[in-house]
Amino acid sequence: MPREEMKRPLIRGGRGDGSRQPETLSDLGTPVVGILGTGDFSRSLARRLVASGYQVVVGSRTPKRCAALFPEEAEVMSQMEAAGQADLIFVAVFPEHYSTLVDLKQALAGKTLVDVSNSVQLNRDGPANAEQLADLFPESCVVKGFNTISAWMLLMGPRDGSRQVLLCSDSSKAKALLSQLCRSMGFIPVDMGLLSASLDAENLPLYLFPSWHTPVVATLSLFLLFYIYNFVRDVLHPFVMSGKRVFHKLPIETVNVTLPSVALVILALVYLPGLLAAFLQLSRGTKYTRFPDWLDRWLIMRKQLGLCSFLCAALHAIYSLCLPMRRSARYSLLNDAFKQVKNEVENSWVDEEVWRMELYLSVGIVALGLLALLAVTSLPSVANSLNWREFSFIQSRLGYAALAMATLHTLLFGWRRAFNPANYHFYLPPTFVLVLVPCCAVLLGRLALALPCVALRLARIRRGWEKKQHIRFNLPENDGGGGCSLDDISQV
């Protein structure tokens, strides 16, 4: 027996109750878990493993300096000693330092190595870090895992973050061993396939909201477009035509006119692709033909578009509440009051304007409430508590109700202004006129699909019926059929 092994005690009495513990958990059928590296991830991983009942050995180039950073239950030793004792080893070392572990090749032979590294930037060409580690240690079983779990998540536990651990390996036995360890730590292992799939797993933490790029860009583009349009009509026009300076409108008033316009157009874009898909199916007479790629991508991003619409609508409500608080609004009220006194106006009450504003605000509140309900039910935790019929009812029926209320809100705001030539500054129509076009188009398209003849035909198509279905039956010659056939048997 080597001298280093003779120096280690055969019996550990760490619990203080006189009970005897084996030197390694391998004697109990549980592997000793090793960690190579002493960074933040290593320390959090060690604490989590110790809390889950595992014996942990940490391999370090400077054991004495790093021992105080780890829990007392974890043993900090040299890398060679840790590689010799552990059956399952986490390689918590940066990929550029893998070459420093080559001296451990013999000690790591036959062991399971878990690569937890990530790349600094997206790697689309390969090879993956896990594949490089497998090339350096061909006699070991390499598993890609825990790279999507942060040090903070390990320290706080799976309740405060994602519970899925993606696993990739060419060895099913090694994946099964690590899957068991994941479950004992409170995580959910997800088999991603062979080690060649580890490149996708390594790129996954580097994506920055990949499904949000197009919706956010579309929202910002529409906001910029409408903001410039409103600036030209409401700020630039009075300055050019009469020299009136109203640039104070830019921070709040112009933004408050722009936000509802963006919210309405984005909300119309949420339901427009569904209508296009339905009309495509009606025209083709089948559901078995693929949609164009642009329509597929549009259908996928509807959730993100809806949340962007809700954000703009919520900001519009907050801006509207702040309108009376502005100093410019107070000056306008005082000026109007002085004018009425000067002109001896006894009563400036206009029933039509009062009713219009009351209805306008009431319908807007209902529309915002429905949008809030749609946003809440899009959360995974809420959506998982609903069955498919409940979820589709809220997202479809109540979604169209929200669009209808928002459109009515815009109509009440416009009232007769669309027919007043004085509101067409630089011959440009008011913003609400432009916004009503896509909204009304979507609502009219939905009404067209709700017609019984159209709805029944669409329902049949979505249940498998095809307009151009041809089935040919060839009768055998010895049956006296003379080789005759039955063509064009539809609705079978």
Short mmCIF file of C-alpha atoms in Angstrom, two decimals, residues 1-431:
data_model
loop_
_atom_site.label_atom_id
_atom_site.label_comp_id
_atom_site.label_asym_id
_atom_site.label_seq_id
_atom_site.Cartn_x
_atom_site.Cartn_y
_atom_site.Cartn_z
CA MET A 1 0.00 0.00 0.00
CA PRO A 2 1.39 3.46 -0.86
CA ARG A 3 2.67 5.55 2.03
CA GLU A 4 0.13 8.36 1.39
CA GLU A 5 -2.78 5.95 1.75
CA MET A 6 -1.34 4.52 4.97
CA LYS A 7 -1.25 7.98 6.53
CA ARG A 8 -4.99 8.49 6.02
CA PRO A 9 -7.25 7.17 8.82
CA LEU A 10 -9.41 4.18 8.00
CA ILE A 11 -12.25 5.31 10.30
CA ARG A 12 -13.75 8.77 10.43
CA GLY A 13 -15.66 9.94 13.47
CA GLY A 14 -16.89 13.31 12.30
CA ARG A 15 -20.44 12.94 13.63
CA GLY A 16 -19.42 12.79 17.29
CA ASP A 17 -21.79 9.91 18.15
CA GLY A 18 -19.25 7.13 18.09
CA SER A 19 -20.57 5.72 14.82
CA ARG A 20 -18.14 4.42 12.24
CA GLN A 21 -18.10 5.77 8.75
CA PRO A 22 -16.38 4.26 5.74
CA GLU A 23 -13.48 6.17 4.24
CA THR A 24 -15.31 6.66 0.91
CA LEU A 25 -18.91 6.55 -0.13
CA SER A 26 -17.98 3.96 -2.75
CA ASP A 27 -18.30 1.38 0.01
CA LEU A 28 -21.96 2.34 0.33
CA GLY A 29 -22.58 2.32 -3.41
CA THR A 30 -22.47 6.11 -3.69
CA PRO A 31 -19.60 7.63 -5.70
CA VAL A 32 -17.13 10.02 -4.20
CA VAL A 33 -17.49 13.28 -6.08
CA GLY A 34 -14.38 15.21 -7.01
CA ILE A 35 -13.98 18.79 -8.19
CA LEU A 36 -10.94 20.05 -10.05
CA GLY A 37 -10.75 23.80 -9.59
CA THR A 38 -11.37 26.24 -6.75
CA GLY A 39 -13.34 29.07 -8.33
CA ASP A 40 -16.77 30.43 -7.44
CA PHE A 41 -18.57 27.63 -9.26
CA SER A 42 -16.45 25.00 -7.49
CA ARG A 43 -17.21 26.42 -4.05
CA SER A 44 -20.96 26.61 -4.71
CA LEU A 45 -20.96 23.11 -6.19
CA ALA A 46 -19.11 21.73 -3.20
CA ARG A 47 -21.61 23.24 -0.77
CA ARG A 48 -24.53 21.86 -2.77
CA LEU A 49 -23.02 18.39 -2.97
CA VAL A 50 -22.24 18.32 0.74
CA ALA A 51 -25.80 19.43 1.53
CA SER A 52 -27.06 16.56 -0.66
CA GLY A 53 -25.10 13.99 1.36
CA TYR A 54 -22.11 13.40 -0.90
CA GLN A 55 -18.49 13.14 0.15
CA VAL A 56 -16.60 15.81 -1.77
CA VAL A 57 -12.89 16.02 -2.54
CA VAL A 58 -11.51 19.16 -4.15
CA GLY A 59 -8.34 19.11 -6.21
CA SER A 60 -6.27 22.28 -6.07
CA ARG A 61 -2.76 23.35 -7.05
CA THR A 62 -2.52 25.17 -3.69
CA PRO A 63 -4.59 23.13 -1.20
CA LYS A 64 -3.50 24.97 1.95
CA ARG A 65 -4.46 28.38 0.59
CA CYS A 66 -7.87 27.30 -0.70
CA ALA A 67 -8.98 24.99 2.13
CA ALA A 68 -10.67 27.80 4.10
CA LEU A 69 -12.90 28.69 1.12
CA PHE A 70 -14.74 25.36 1.16
CA PRO A 71 -17.07 23.80 3.72
CA GLU A 72 -15.46 21.74 6.46
CA GLU A 73 -17.02 18.53 5.16
CA ALA A 74 -15.19 18.86 1.84
CA GLU A 75 -11.55 17.79 1.72
CA VAL A 76 -9.17 20.03 -0.20
CA MET A 77 -6.14 18.18 -1.52
CA SER A 78 -3.86 18.08 -4.53
CA GLN A 79 -5.31 17.44 -7.95
CA MET A 80 -3.60 14.05 -8.20
CA GLU A 81 -5.05 12.89 -4.88
CA ALA A 82 -8.55 14.09 -5.78
CA ALA A 83 -8.35 12.36 -9.16
CA GLY A 84 -7.33 9.13 -7.47
CA GLN A 85 -10.08 9.11 -4.83
CA ALA A 86 -13.13 10.28 -6.80
CA ASP A 87 -15.22 8.22 -9.20
CA LEU A 88 -17.13 11.20 -10.62
CA ILE A 89 -15.10 14.36 -11.22
CA PHE A 90 -16.30 17.84 -12.13
CA VAL A 91 -13.77 19.67 -14.29
CA ALA A 92 -14.39 23.25 -13.15
CA VAL A 93 -11.43 24.68 -15.05
CA PHE A 94 -11.47 27.17 -17.90
CA PRO A 95 -11.09 25.44 -21.30
CA GLU A 96 -7.81 27.20 -22.03
CA HIS A 97 -6.34 25.50 -18.93
CA TYR A 98 -7.33 21.94 -19.87
CA SER A 99 -3.77 21.26 -20.96
CA THR A 100 -2.58 21.67 -17.35
CA LEU A 101 -4.51 18.50 -16.44
CA VAL A 102 -2.67 16.23 -18.86
CA ASP A 103 -0.50 14.87 -16.04
CA LEU A 104 -3.68 13.41 -14.52
CA LYS A 105 -4.43 11.26 -17.57
CA GLN A 106 -3.58 7.96 -15.87
CA ALA A 107 -5.39 8.86 -12.65
CA LEU A 108 -8.50 9.89 -14.60
CA ALA A 109 -8.58 6.80 -16.83
CA GLY A 110 -11.94 5.05 -16.55
CA LYS A 111 -13.43 7.93 -14.52
CA THR A 112 -16.46 10.06 -15.42
CA LEU A 113 -15.51 13.66 -16.17
CA VAL A 114 -18.18 16.37 -16.10
CA ASP A 115 -17.36 19.41 -18.22
CA VAL A 116 -19.14 22.48 -16.83
CA SER A 117 -17.45 25.11 -19.00
CA ASN A 118 -18.95 27.66 -21.35
CA SER A 119 -17.42 29.59 -24.21
CA VAL A 120 -16.75 33.31 -24.04
CA GLN A 121 -18.58 33.89 -27.32
CA LEU A 122 -20.89 31.91 -29.57
CA ASN A 123 -19.12 28.96 -31.17
CA ARG A 124 -20.97 27.83 -34.29
CA ASP A 125 -18.14 25.95 -35.98
CA GLY A 126 -16.87 23.76 -33.12
CA PRO A 127 -15.31 21.81 -31.65
CA ALA A 128 -17.08 22.11 -28.32
CA ASN A 129 -15.16 22.38 -25.05
CA ALA A 130 -16.44 18.98 -24.00
CA GLU A 131 -15.16 17.43 -27.22
CA GLN A 132 -11.74 18.97 -26.63
CA LEU A 133 -11.70 17.52 -23.13
CA ALA A 134 -12.66 14.11 -24.52
CA ASP A 135 -9.78 14.29 -26.99
CA LEU A 136 -7.33 15.04 -24.16
CA PHE A 137 -8.67 12.17 -22.02
CA PRO A 138 -9.73 9.41 -24.43
CA GLU A 139 -9.83 6.77 -21.67
CA SER A 140 -12.33 8.76 -19.60
CA CYS A 141 -16.10 9.17 -20.06
CA VAL A 142 -16.85 12.85 -20.62
CA VAL A 143 -20.31 14.27 -19.87
CA LYS A 144 -21.37 17.81 -20.65
CA GLY A 145 -23.56 19.12 -17.85
CA PHE A 146 -24.28 21.87 -15.32
CA ASN A 147 -23.03 24.55 -17.71
CA THR A 148 -26.48 26.19 -17.71
CA ILE A 149 -26.55 26.28 -13.90
CA SER A 150 -24.89 29.32 -12.32
CA ALA A 151 -22.90 29.39 -9.08
CA TRP A 152 -25.62 31.49 -7.48
CA MET A 153 -28.27 28.95 -8.45
CA LEU A 154 -26.22 26.12 -6.97
CA LEU A 155 -25.77 28.04 -3.75
CA MET A 156 -29.42 29.07 -3.39
CA GLY A 157 -30.88 25.76 -4.52
CA PRO A 158 -33.13 24.78 -7.43
CA ARG A 159 -36.17 26.55 -6.00
CA ASP A 160 -34.83 29.97 -7.02
CA GLY A 161 -33.87 29.20 -10.62
CA SER A 162 -34.13 26.81 -13.51
CA ARG A 163 -34.13 23.17 -12.42
CA GLN A 164 -33.13 21.62 -15.74
CA VAL A 165 -29.61 20.27 -16.23
CA LEU A 166 -28.73 19.47 -19.85
CA LEU A 167 -26.60 16.33 -20.27
CA CYS A 168 -24.63 15.23 -23.36
CA SER A 169 -22.37 12.18 -23.53
CA ASP A 170 -21.48 9.19 -25.67
CA SER A 171 -21.68 6.97 -22.59
CA SER A 172 -25.16 6.09 -21.39
CA LYS A 173 -23.74 4.73 -18.15
CA ALA A 174 -21.99 8.01 -17.38
CA LYS A 175 -25.17 9.98 -18.14
CA ALA A 176 -27.19 7.69 -15.87
CA LEU A 177 -24.67 8.23 -13.06
CA LEU A 178 -24.82 12.01 -13.42
CA SER A 179 -28.63 11.93 -13.77
CA GLN A 180 -28.87 10.22 -10.40
CA LEU A 181 -26.63 12.89 -8.89
CA CYS A 182 -28.78 15.65 -10.43
CA ARG A 183 -31.96 14.25 -8.93
CA SER A 184 -30.40 13.91 -5.50
CA MET A 185 -29.40 17.60 -5.69
CA GLY A 186 -32.96 18.61 -6.57
CA PHE A 187 -32.41 19.23 -10.29
CA ILE A 188 -34.04 17.65 -13.34
CA PRO A 189 -31.67 15.95 -15.81
CA VAL A 190 -32.48 16.40 -19.51
CA ASP A 191 -30.80 14.04 -21.97
CA MET A 192 -29.61 16.08 -24.97
CA GLY A 193 -28.04 13.14 -26.79
CA LEU A 194 -24.44 12.42 -27.77
CA LEU A 195 -21.42 14.52 -26.92
CA SER A 196 -21.59 16.11 -30.37
CA ALA A 197 -24.71 17.97 -29.16
CA SER A 198 -22.68 19.69 -26.44
CA LEU A 199 -21.93 22.59 -28.79
CA ASP A 200 -25.60 23.62 -28.66
CA ALA A 201 -25.61 23.22 -24.88
CA GLU A 202 -22.53 25.44 -24.57
CA ASN A 203 -24.00 28.13 -26.81
CA LEU A 204 -27.33 28.16 -24.97
CA PRO A 205 -26.24 30.36 -22.01
CA LEU A 206 -24.72 32.89 -24.42
CA TYR A 207 -27.92 33.76 -26.25
CA LEU A 208 -29.44 37.09 -25.22
CA PHE A 209 -33.23 36.79 -25.54
CA PRO A 210 -33.12 35.11 -28.97
CA SER A 211 -36.91 35.01 -29.32
CA TRP A 212 -37.20 38.70 -28.42
CA HIS A 213 -34.95 40.25 -31.06
CA THR A 214 -37.54 40.73 -33.79
CA PRO A 215 -40.43 41.80 -31.48
CA VAL A 216 -38.26 44.35 -29.68
CA VAL A 217 -36.83 45.71 -32.93
CA ALA A 218 -40.34 45.94 -34.41
CA THR A 219 -41.64 47.75 -31.32
CA LEU A 220 -38.76 50.22 -31.22
CA SER A 221 -39.01 50.83 -34.97
CA LEU A 222 -42.73 51.55 -34.76
CA PHE A 223 -42.18 53.82 -31.76
CA LEU A 224 -39.52 55.80 -33.62
CA LEU A 225 -41.69 56.01 -36.74
CA PHE A 226 -44.80 57.23 -34.89
CA TYR A 227 -42.76 59.58 -32.69
CA ILE A 228 -41.25 61.33 -35.72
CA TYR A 229 -44.68 61.43 -37.36
CA ASN A 230 -46.26 63.03 -34.28
CA PHE A 231 -43.35 65.44 -33.94
CA VAL A 232 -43.87 66.67 -37.51
CA ARG A 233 -47.63 67.10 -37.04
CA ASP A 234 -47.90 68.44 -33.50
CA VAL A 235 -44.61 70.24 -32.88
CA LEU A 236 -43.00 71.15 -36.18
CA HIS A 237 -46.21 72.26 -37.92
CA PRO A 238 -47.16 75.07 -35.45
CA PHE A 239 -43.54 76.25 -35.40
CA VAL A 240 -43.31 76.45 -39.20
CA MET A 241 -46.78 77.84 -39.84
CA SER A 242 -47.13 80.36 -36.99
CA GLY A 243 -43.79 80.40 -35.14
CA LYS A 244 -45.37 78.86 -32.06
CA ARG A 245 -42.89 76.99 -29.87
CA VAL A 246 -44.41 73.87 -28.34
CA PHE A 247 -41.26 71.79 -28.00
CA HIS A 248 -42.19 71.14 -24.36
CA LYS A 249 -44.58 68.49 -25.71
CA LEU A 250 -41.73 66.17 -26.75
CA PRO A 251 -40.96 64.48 -23.39
CA ILE A 252 -44.53 63.59 -22.35
CA GLU A 253 -47.33 64.55 -24.73
CA THR A 254 -45.68 63.30 -27.90
CA VAL A 255 -44.57 60.10 -26.16
CA ASN A 256 -48.06 59.61 -24.75
CA VAL A 257 -49.59 59.89 -28.22
CA THR A 258 -47.00 57.50 -29.65
CA LEU A 259 -47.28 54.72 -27.07
CA PRO A 260 -50.96 53.80 -27.68
CA SER A 261 -50.36 53.85 -31.41
CA VAL A 262 -47.53 51.33 -31.05
CA ALA A 263 -49.55 49.21 -28.61
CA LEU A 264 -52.51 48.99 -31.00
CA VAL A 265 -50.46 48.16 -34.08
CA ILE A 266 -48.43 45.52 -32.21
CA LEU A 267 -51.64 44.00 -30.82
CA ALA A 268 -53.05 43.82 -34.35
CA LEU A 269 -49.83 42.11 -35.44
CA VAL A 270 -50.39 39.47 -32.76
CA TYR A 271 -53.62 38.23 -34.37
CA LEU A 272 -52.90 39.00 -38.01
CA PRO A 273 -50.68 35.92 -38.66
CA GLY A 274 -53.38 33.60 -37.35
CA LEU A 275 -55.85 35.08 -39.82
CA LEU A 276 -53.36 34.75 -42.66
CA ALA A 277 -52.75 31.11 -41.74
CA ALA A 278 -56.49 30.40 -41.68
CA PHE A 279 -57.07 32.03 -45.08
CA LEU A 280 -54.11 30.10 -46.52
CA GLN A 281 -55.63 26.85 -45.34
CA LEU A 282 -58.99 27.82 -46.82
CA SER A 283 -57.48 28.71 -50.19
CA ARG A 284 -55.35 25.55 -50.34
CA GLY A 285 -58.10 23.33 -49.00
CA THR A 286 -55.69 21.39 -46.76
CA LYS A 287 -53.73 21.74 -43.56
CA TYR A 288 -50.89 19.49 -44.71
CA THR A 289 -49.03 22.17 -46.67
CA ARG A 290 -46.33 24.08 -44.84
CA PHE A 291 -46.72 27.78 -44.24
CA PRO A 292 -44.05 30.13 -45.60
CA ASP A 293 -41.03 30.52 -43.34
CA TRP A 294 -41.81 34.16 -42.58
CA LEU A 295 -45.30 33.21 -41.44
CA ASP A 296 -43.95 30.40 -39.26
CA ARG A 297 -41.57 32.79 -37.53
CA TRP A 298 -44.35 35.35 -37.15
CA LEU A 299 -46.65 32.79 -35.51
CA ILE A 300 -43.92 31.78 -33.07
CA MET A 301 -43.23 35.33 -31.85
CA ARG A 302 -46.86 36.24 -31.06
CA LYS A 303 -46.34 35.88 -27.31
CA GLN A 304 -43.45 38.33 -27.30
CA LEU A 305 -45.36 40.78 -29.48
CA GLY A 306 -48.30 40.64 -27.10
CA LEU A 307 -46.11 41.42 -24.09
CA CYS A 308 -44.55 44.36 -25.94
CA SER A 309 -48.04 45.64 -26.69
CA PHE A 310 -49.02 45.34 -23.03
CA LEU A 311 -45.88 47.23 -21.98
CA CYS A 312 -46.69 50.13 -24.31
CA ALA A 313 -50.32 50.20 -23.13
CA ALA A 314 -49.28 50.19 -19.46
CA LEU A 315 -46.81 53.02 -20.06
CA HIS A 316 -49.55 54.95 -21.89
CA ALA A 317 -51.81 54.63 -18.84
CA ILE A 318 -49.05 55.89 -16.52
CA TYR A 319 -48.22 58.81 -18.81
CA SER A 320 -51.91 59.73 -19.02
CA LEU A 321 -52.17 59.83 -15.23
CA CYS A 322 -49.19 62.19 -15.15
CA LEU A 323 -50.61 64.65 -17.69
CA PRO A 324 -52.45 66.89 -15.13
CA MET A 325 -49.29 67.07 -12.97
CA ARG A 326 -47.31 69.01 -15.59
CA ARG A 327 -46.62 72.70 -15.14
CA SER A 328 -47.66 73.33 -18.75
CA ALA A 329 -51.08 71.79 -18.06
CA ARG A 330 -51.59 74.14 -15.10
CA TYR A 331 -50.67 77.15 -17.21
CA SER A 332 -53.12 76.03 -19.90
CA LEU A 333 -55.93 75.72 -17.34
CA LEU A 334 -55.21 79.18 -15.94
CA ASN A 335 -55.10 80.72 -19.42
CA ASP A 336 -58.42 79.12 -20.35
CA ALA A 337 -59.96 80.36 -17.11
CA PHE A 338 -58.76 83.93 -17.75
CA LYS A 339 -60.10 83.81 -21.28
CA GLN A 340 -63.52 82.68 -20.07
CA VAL A 341 -63.63 85.46 -17.48
CA LYS A 342 -62.55 88.01 -20.06
CA ASN A 343 -65.15 86.85 -22.56
CA GLU A 344 -67.77 86.55 -19.77
CA VAL A 345 -68.48 82.93 -20.50
CA GLU A 346 -70.77 81.65 -17.79
CA ASN A 347 -70.76 77.93 -18.56
CA SER A 348 -68.20 76.04 -20.64
CA TRP A 349 -69.79 72.64 -20.04
CA VAL A 350 -70.21 70.61 -23.26
CA ASP A 351 -72.25 67.43 -22.82
CA GLU A 352 -70.89 65.81 -25.96
CA GLU A 353 -67.27 66.22 -24.87
CA VAL A 354 -68.04 65.05 -21.34
CA TRP A 355 -69.73 61.86 -22.53
CA ARG A 356 -67.02 61.22 -25.08
CA MET A 357 -64.30 61.46 -22.44
CA GLU A 358 -66.19 59.29 -19.95
CA LEU A 359 -66.74 56.54 -22.51
CA TYR A 360 -63.22 56.91 -23.85
CA LEU A 361 -61.64 56.37 -20.41
CA SER A 362 -63.98 53.57 -19.42
CA VAL A 363 -63.35 51.52 -22.57
CA GLY A 364 -59.60 52.15 -22.28
CA ILE A 365 -59.53 50.79 -18.73
CA VAL A 366 -61.36 47.64 -19.84
CA ALA A 367 -58.93 47.17 -22.73
CA LEU A 368 -55.93 47.55 -20.42
CA GLY A 369 -57.44 45.06 -17.96
CA LEU A 370 -57.92 42.48 -20.70
CA LEU A 371 -54.35 43.01 -21.91
CA ALA A 372 -53.12 42.50 -18.35
CA LEU A 373 -55.04 39.21 -18.17
CA LEU A 374 -53.45 38.08 -21.44
CA ALA A 375 -49.99 39.00 -20.15
CA VAL A 376 -50.47 37.13 -16.87
CA THR A 377 -51.74 33.95 -18.54
CA SER A 378 -48.74 33.94 -20.86
CA LEU A 379 -46.48 33.26 -17.87
CA PRO A 380 -45.48 29.55 -17.82
CA SER A 381 -46.46 29.12 -14.16
CA VAL A 382 -50.00 30.37 -14.88
CA ALA A 383 -50.35 28.72 -18.29
CA ASN A 384 -49.42 25.32 -16.83
CA SER A 385 -52.38 25.54 -14.46
CA LEU A 386 -54.84 25.93 -17.38
CA ASN A 387 -56.04 23.28 -19.77
CA TRP A 388 -55.84 23.87 -23.49
CA ARG A 389 -59.44 25.04 -23.85
CA GLU A 390 -59.08 27.58 -21.05
CA PHE A 391 -55.76 28.87 -22.40
CA SER A 392 -57.03 29.20 -25.97
CA PHE A 393 -60.23 30.91 -24.76
CA ILE A 394 -58.24 33.57 -22.91
CA GLN A 395 -55.61 34.09 -25.58
CA SER A 396 -58.02 34.01 -28.53
CA ARG A 397 -61.50 35.12 -27.48
CA LEU A 398 -60.44 37.58 -24.79
CA GLY A 399 -57.53 38.68 -26.97
CA TYR A 400 -59.88 39.70 -29.77
CA ALA A 401 -62.11 41.34 -27.15
CA ALA A 402 -59.10 43.38 -25.98
CA LEU A 403 -58.36 44.39 -29.57
CA ALA A 404 -62.00 45.39 -30.11
CA MET A 405 -62.04 47.45 -26.90
CA ALA A 406 -58.77 49.13 -27.79
CA THR A 407 -60.13 49.94 -31.25
CA LEU A 408 -63.31 51.37 -29.72
CA HIS A 409 -61.13 53.38 -27.33
CA THR A 410 -59.35 54.89 -30.35
CA LEU A 411 -62.63 55.59 -32.15
CA LEU A 412 -64.00 57.43 -29.12
CA PHE A 413 -60.79 59.42 -28.88
CA GLY A 414 -61.01 60.41 -32.54
CA TRP A 415 -64.78 61.06 -32.52
CA ARG A 416 -65.29 63.72 -35.21
CA ARG A 417 -61.65 64.80 -35.46
CA ALA A 418 -61.01 62.58 -38.46
CA PHE A 419 -63.50 64.65 -40.50
CA ASN A 420 -62.06 68.04 -39.55
CA PRO A 421 -59.65 69.33 -42.24
CA ALA A 422 -57.86 71.48 -39.64
CA ASN A 423 -56.47 68.31 -38.03
CA TYR A 424 -54.61 67.32 -41.19
CA HIS A 425 -51.35 69.16 -40.54
CA PHE A 426 -49.10 69.20 -43.61
CA TYR A 427 -51.93 67.15 -45.18
CA LEU A 428 -50.99 64.28 -42.84
CA PRO A 429 -53.91 62.45 -41.17
CA PRO A 430 -54.02 62.17 -37.37
CA THR A 431 -52.16 59.21 -35.90
#
